[in-house]
Coordinates of C-alpha atoms and ligand atoms in Angstrom, one line a residue:
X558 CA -26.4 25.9 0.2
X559 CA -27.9 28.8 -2.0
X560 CA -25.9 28.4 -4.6
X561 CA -25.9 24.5 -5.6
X562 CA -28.9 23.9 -7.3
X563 CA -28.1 21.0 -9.9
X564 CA -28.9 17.8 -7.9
X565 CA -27.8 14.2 -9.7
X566 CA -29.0 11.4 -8.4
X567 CA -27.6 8.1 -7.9
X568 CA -28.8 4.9 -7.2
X569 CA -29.0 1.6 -8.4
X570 CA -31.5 1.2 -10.8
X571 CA -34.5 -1.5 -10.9
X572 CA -34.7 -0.6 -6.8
X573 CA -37.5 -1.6 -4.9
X574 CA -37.3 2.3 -3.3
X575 CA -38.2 3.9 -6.7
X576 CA -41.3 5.1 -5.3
X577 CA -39.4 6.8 -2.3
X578 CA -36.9 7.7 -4.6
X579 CA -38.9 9.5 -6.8
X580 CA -41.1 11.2 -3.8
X581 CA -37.4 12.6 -2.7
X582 CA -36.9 13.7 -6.5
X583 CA -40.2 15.7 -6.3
X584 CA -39.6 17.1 -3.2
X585 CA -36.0 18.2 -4.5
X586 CA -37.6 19.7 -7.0
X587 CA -40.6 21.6 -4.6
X588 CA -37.4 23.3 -2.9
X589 CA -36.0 24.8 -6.1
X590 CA -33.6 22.3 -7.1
X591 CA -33.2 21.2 -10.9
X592 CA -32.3 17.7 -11.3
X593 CA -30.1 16.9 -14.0
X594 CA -29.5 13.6 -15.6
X595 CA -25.4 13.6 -16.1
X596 CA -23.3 13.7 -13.1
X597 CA -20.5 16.4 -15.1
X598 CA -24.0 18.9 -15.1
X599 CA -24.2 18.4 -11.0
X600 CA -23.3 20.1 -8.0
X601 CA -24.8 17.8 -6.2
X602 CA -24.9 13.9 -6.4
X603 CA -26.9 12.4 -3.8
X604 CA -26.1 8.5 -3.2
X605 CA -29.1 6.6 -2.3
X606 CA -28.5 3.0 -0.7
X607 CA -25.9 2.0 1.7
X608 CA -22.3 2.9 2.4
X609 CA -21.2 0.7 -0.9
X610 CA -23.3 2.7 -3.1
X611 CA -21.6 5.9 -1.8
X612 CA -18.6 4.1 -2.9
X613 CA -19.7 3.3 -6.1
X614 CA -21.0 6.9 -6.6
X615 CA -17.7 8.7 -5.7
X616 CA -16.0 6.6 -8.2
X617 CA -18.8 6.0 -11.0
X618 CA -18.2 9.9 -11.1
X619 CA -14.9 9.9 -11.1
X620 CA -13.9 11.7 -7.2
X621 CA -14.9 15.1 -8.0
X622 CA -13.8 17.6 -6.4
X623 CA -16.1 20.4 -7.4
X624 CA -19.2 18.8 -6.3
X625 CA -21.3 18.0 -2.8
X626 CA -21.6 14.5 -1.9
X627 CA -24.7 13.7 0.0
X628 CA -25.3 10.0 1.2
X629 CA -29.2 9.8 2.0
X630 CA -29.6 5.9 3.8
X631 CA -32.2 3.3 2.7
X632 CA -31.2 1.4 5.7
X633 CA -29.0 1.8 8.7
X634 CA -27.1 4.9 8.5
X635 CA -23.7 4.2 7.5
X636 CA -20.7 6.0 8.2
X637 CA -20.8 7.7 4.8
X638 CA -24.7 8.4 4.6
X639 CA -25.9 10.8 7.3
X640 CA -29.6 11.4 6.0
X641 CA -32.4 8.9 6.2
X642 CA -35.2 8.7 2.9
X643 CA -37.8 7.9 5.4
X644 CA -36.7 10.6 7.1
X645 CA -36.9 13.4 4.4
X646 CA -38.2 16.2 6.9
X647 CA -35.2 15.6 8.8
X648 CA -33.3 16.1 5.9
X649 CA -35.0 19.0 5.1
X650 CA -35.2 20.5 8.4
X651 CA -31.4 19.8 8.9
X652 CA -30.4 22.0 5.5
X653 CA -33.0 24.5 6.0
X654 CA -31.7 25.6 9.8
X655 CA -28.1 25.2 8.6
X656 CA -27.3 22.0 11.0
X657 CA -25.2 20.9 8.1
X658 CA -21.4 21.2 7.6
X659 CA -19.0 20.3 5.2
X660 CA -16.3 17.7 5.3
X661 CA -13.7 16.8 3.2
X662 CA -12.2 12.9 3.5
X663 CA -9.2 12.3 2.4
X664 CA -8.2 9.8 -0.7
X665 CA -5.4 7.3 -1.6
X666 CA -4.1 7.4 -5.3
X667 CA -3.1 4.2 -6.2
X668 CA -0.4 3.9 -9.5
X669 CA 0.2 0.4 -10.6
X670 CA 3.5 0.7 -13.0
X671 CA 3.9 3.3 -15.2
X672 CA 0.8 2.8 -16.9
X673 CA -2.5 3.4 -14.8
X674 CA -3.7 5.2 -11.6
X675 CA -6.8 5.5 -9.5
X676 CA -8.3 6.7 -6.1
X677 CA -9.6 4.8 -3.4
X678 CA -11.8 6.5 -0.7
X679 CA -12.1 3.4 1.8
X680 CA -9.0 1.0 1.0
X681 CA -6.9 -0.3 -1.8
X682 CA -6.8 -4.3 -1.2
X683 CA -4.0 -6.4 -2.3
X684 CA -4.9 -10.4 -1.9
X685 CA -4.0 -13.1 -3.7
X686 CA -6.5 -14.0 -6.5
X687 CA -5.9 -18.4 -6.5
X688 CA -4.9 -20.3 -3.4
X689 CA -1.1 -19.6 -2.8
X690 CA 0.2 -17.3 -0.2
X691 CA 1.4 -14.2 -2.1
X692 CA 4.9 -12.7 -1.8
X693 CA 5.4 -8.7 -1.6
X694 CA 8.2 -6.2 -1.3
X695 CA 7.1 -3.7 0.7
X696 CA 9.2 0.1 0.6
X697 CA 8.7 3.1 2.2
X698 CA 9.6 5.7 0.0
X699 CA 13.5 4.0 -0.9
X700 CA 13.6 2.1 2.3
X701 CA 13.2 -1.7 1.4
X702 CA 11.2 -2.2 4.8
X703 CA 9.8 -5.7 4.9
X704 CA 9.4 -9.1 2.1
X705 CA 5.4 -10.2 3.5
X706 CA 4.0 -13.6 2.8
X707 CA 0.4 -14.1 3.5
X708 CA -2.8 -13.4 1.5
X709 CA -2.6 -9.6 1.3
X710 CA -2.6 -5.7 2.3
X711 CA -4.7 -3.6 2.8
X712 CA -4.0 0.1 2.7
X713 CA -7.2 2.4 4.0
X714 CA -7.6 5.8 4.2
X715 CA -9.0 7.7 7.8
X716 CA -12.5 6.7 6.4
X717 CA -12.0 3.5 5.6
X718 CA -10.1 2.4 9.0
X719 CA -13.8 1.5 10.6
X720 CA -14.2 -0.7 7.5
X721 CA -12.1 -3.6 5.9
X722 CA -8.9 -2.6 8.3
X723 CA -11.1 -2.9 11.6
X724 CA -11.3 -6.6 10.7
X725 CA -7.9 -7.0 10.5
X726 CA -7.6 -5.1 14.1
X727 CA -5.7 -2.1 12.7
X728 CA -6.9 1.5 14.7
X729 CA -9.6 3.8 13.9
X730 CA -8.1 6.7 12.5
X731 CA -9.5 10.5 13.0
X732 CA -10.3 11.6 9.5
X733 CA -9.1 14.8 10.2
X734 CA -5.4 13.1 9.6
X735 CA -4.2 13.2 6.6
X736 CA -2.6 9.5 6.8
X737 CA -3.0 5.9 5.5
X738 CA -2.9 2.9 7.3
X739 CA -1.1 0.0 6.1
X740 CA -2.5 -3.8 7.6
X741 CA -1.6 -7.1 6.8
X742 CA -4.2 -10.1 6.0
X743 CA -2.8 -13.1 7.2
X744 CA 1.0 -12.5 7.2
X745 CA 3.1 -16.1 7.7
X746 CA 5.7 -15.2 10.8
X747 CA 8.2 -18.3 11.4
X748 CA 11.9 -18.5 11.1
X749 CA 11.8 -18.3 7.4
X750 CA 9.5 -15.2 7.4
X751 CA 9.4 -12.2 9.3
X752 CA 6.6 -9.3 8.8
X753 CA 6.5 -6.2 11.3
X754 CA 2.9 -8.0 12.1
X755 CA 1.1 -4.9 13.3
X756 CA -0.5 -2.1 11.0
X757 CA 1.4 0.7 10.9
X758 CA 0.4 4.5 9.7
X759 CA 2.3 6.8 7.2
X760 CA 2.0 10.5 7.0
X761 CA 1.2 12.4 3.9
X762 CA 4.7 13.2 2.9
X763 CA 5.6 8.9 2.4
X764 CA 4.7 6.8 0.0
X765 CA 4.5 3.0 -0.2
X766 CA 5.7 0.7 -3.0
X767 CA 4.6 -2.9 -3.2
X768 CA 6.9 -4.5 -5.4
X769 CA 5.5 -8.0 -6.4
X770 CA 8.0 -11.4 -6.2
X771 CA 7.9 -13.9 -8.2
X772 CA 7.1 -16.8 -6.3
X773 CA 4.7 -18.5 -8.5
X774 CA 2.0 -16.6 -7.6
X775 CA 2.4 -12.7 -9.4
X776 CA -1.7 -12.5 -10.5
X777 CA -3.1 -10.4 -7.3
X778 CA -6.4 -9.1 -7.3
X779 CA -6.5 -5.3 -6.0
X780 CA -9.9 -4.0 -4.3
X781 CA -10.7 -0.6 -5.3
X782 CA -12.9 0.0 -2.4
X783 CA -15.5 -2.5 -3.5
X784 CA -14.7 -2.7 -7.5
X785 CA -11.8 -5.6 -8.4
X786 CA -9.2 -5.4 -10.9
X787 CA -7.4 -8.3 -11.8
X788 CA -3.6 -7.8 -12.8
X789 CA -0.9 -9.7 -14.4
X790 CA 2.6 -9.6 -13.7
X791 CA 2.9 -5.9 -13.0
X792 CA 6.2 -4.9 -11.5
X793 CA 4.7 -2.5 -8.5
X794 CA 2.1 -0.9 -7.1
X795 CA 2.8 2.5 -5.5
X796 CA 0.0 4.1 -2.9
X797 CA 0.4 7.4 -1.7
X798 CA -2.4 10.1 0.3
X799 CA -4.1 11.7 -2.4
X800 CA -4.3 15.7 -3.3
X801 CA -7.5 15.3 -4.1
X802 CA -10.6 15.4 -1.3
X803 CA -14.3 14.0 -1.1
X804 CA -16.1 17.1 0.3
X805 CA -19.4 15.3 2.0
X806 CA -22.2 17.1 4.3
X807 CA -22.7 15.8 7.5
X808 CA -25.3 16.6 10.2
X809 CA -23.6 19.5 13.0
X810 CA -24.7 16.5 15.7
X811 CA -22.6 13.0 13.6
X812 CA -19.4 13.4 13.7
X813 CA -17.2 10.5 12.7
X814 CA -16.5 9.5 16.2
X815 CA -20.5 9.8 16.6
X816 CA -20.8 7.0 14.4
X817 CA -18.1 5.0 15.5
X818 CA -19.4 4.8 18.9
X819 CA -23.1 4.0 17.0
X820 CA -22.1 1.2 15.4
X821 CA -19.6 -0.4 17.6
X822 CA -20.1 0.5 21.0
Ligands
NAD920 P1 -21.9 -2.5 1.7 O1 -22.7 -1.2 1.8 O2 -22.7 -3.7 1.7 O3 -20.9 -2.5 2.9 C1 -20.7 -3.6 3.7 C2 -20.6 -3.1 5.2 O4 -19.4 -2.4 5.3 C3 -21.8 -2.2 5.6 O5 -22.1 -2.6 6.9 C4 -21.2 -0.9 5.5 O6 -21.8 0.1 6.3 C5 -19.8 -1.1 5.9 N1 -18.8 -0.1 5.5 C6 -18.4 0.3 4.3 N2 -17.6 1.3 4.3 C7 -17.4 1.5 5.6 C8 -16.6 2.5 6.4 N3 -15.8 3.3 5.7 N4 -16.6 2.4 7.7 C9 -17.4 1.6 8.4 N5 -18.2 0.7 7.8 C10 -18.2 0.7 6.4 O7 -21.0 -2.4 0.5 P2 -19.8 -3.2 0.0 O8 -19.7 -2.9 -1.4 O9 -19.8 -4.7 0.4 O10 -18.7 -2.5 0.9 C11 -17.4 -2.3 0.5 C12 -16.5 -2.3 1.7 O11 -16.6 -3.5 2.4 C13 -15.0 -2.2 1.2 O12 -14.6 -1.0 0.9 C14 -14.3 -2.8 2.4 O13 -13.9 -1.8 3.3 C15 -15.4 -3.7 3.1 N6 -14.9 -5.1 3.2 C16 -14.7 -5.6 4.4 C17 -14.2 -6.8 4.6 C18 -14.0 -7.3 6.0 O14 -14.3 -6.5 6.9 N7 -13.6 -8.5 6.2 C19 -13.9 -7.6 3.5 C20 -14.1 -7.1 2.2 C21 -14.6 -5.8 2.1

């Protein structure tokens, strides 16, 4: 990577890993990198922590697009962090001899009314914020599909299938499908209610509105990967597959199916 030289990075701040932190800064620097203090300067931002703080990083910087997202591990290696700080020859020995590749994961925008939009890299979570089932509209694109009772959805991206949707037994999606997966949390199935009770997969081209019913309960929290927003009678919540890509370096040796059989087989 010749050409990206302004490294940012990020981390939570107070860490007990400052003094690794700041040996990886150094050693940054010994290789002919300039670290910069402002993530728009960057073409680089290295995440250092866990999978969450990857999470927090993509978003605390707003999903760029023109930058390289490195996730270096202070713990397990999670499906998002592929280097290792105590394992910073590794690192080094992996950029040097080119046993890196880039990736691009694709995003969910999420528009809730007219008003306000984001991205989501793992999921977008709807669940009810008090305790009272919650009552949802699902359509895809004009199709009025399904009315779901229960505690929530939760709509993930390729990436984020192995996380919150792998506890609620939806499938492990290839990332290299540009598709989100829709999965219920708790759906009540009866005579009175009746949910397609399996997850179910859309293609780039749908989209899906949620359309909230007002059944006494119309004050959802939604789960921006792992940030909360609390919202107020908003009319509907439309989720669609994103333009816009993460582009992440991973080792030639980790692909994503690497890890998945790492961590759960
Ligand atoms: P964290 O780093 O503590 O993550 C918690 C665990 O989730 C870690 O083991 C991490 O490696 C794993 N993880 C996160 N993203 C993953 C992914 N894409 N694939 C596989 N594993 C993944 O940080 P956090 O802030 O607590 O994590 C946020 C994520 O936790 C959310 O985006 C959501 O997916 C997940 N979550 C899961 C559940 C559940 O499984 N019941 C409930 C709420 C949130």
């Amino acid at each position: 990577m010749p050409e990206r030289k302004n490294i940012h990075f990020f981390y939570r701040k107070g860490t007990q890993l400052q003094d690794k932190i700041d040996r990886l800064k150094n050693i940054a620097i010994d290789y002919g990198f300039n670290l910069v203090d402002h993530f728009r300067d960057a073409n680089i931002i290295a995440s250092i922590g866990g999978d969450g703080t990857f999470l927090q990083a993509v978003r605390k910087t707003g999903f760029l697009e023109d930058v390289l997202y490195v996730g270096v591990s202070t713990g397990q290696l999670g499906f998002y962090c592929d280097f290792d700080i105590d394992d910073i020859s590794g690192m080094l020995d992996a950029m040097l001899n080119e046993q890196i590749e880039v990736r691009r994961y694709p995003t969910i925008k999420v528009q809730i009314d007219k008003d306000s939009s984001f991205y989501c890299l793992n999921e977008c979570s709807i669940r009810s914020g008090i305790i009272k089932t919650l009552s949802l509209d699902l359509y895809i694109d004009d199709l009025f599909f399904e009315r779901f009772k229960g505690d929530g959805m939760v709509i993930s991206t390729p990436t984020g299938s192995t996380a919150y949707n792998k506890s609620l037994n939806g499938s492990i999606v290839d990332p290299m499908l540009s598709c989100m997966q829709i999965s219920e949390v708790a759906s009540i199935n009866n005579n009175h209610y009746r949910t397609l009770g399996s997850s179910f997969i859309l293609s780039s081209a749908r989209a899906l509105e949620i359309r909230m019913v007002d059944d006494g309960n119309t004050s959802p929290i939604i789960g921006m990967d792992n940030e909360a927003l609390s919202i107020r009678n908003n009319e509907f919540i439309r989720i669609e597959l994103s333009g816009k890509r993460i582009k992440t370096v991973k080792l030639k040796d980790n692909s994503f199916w690497h890890k998945v059989k790492r961590s759960f087989l």
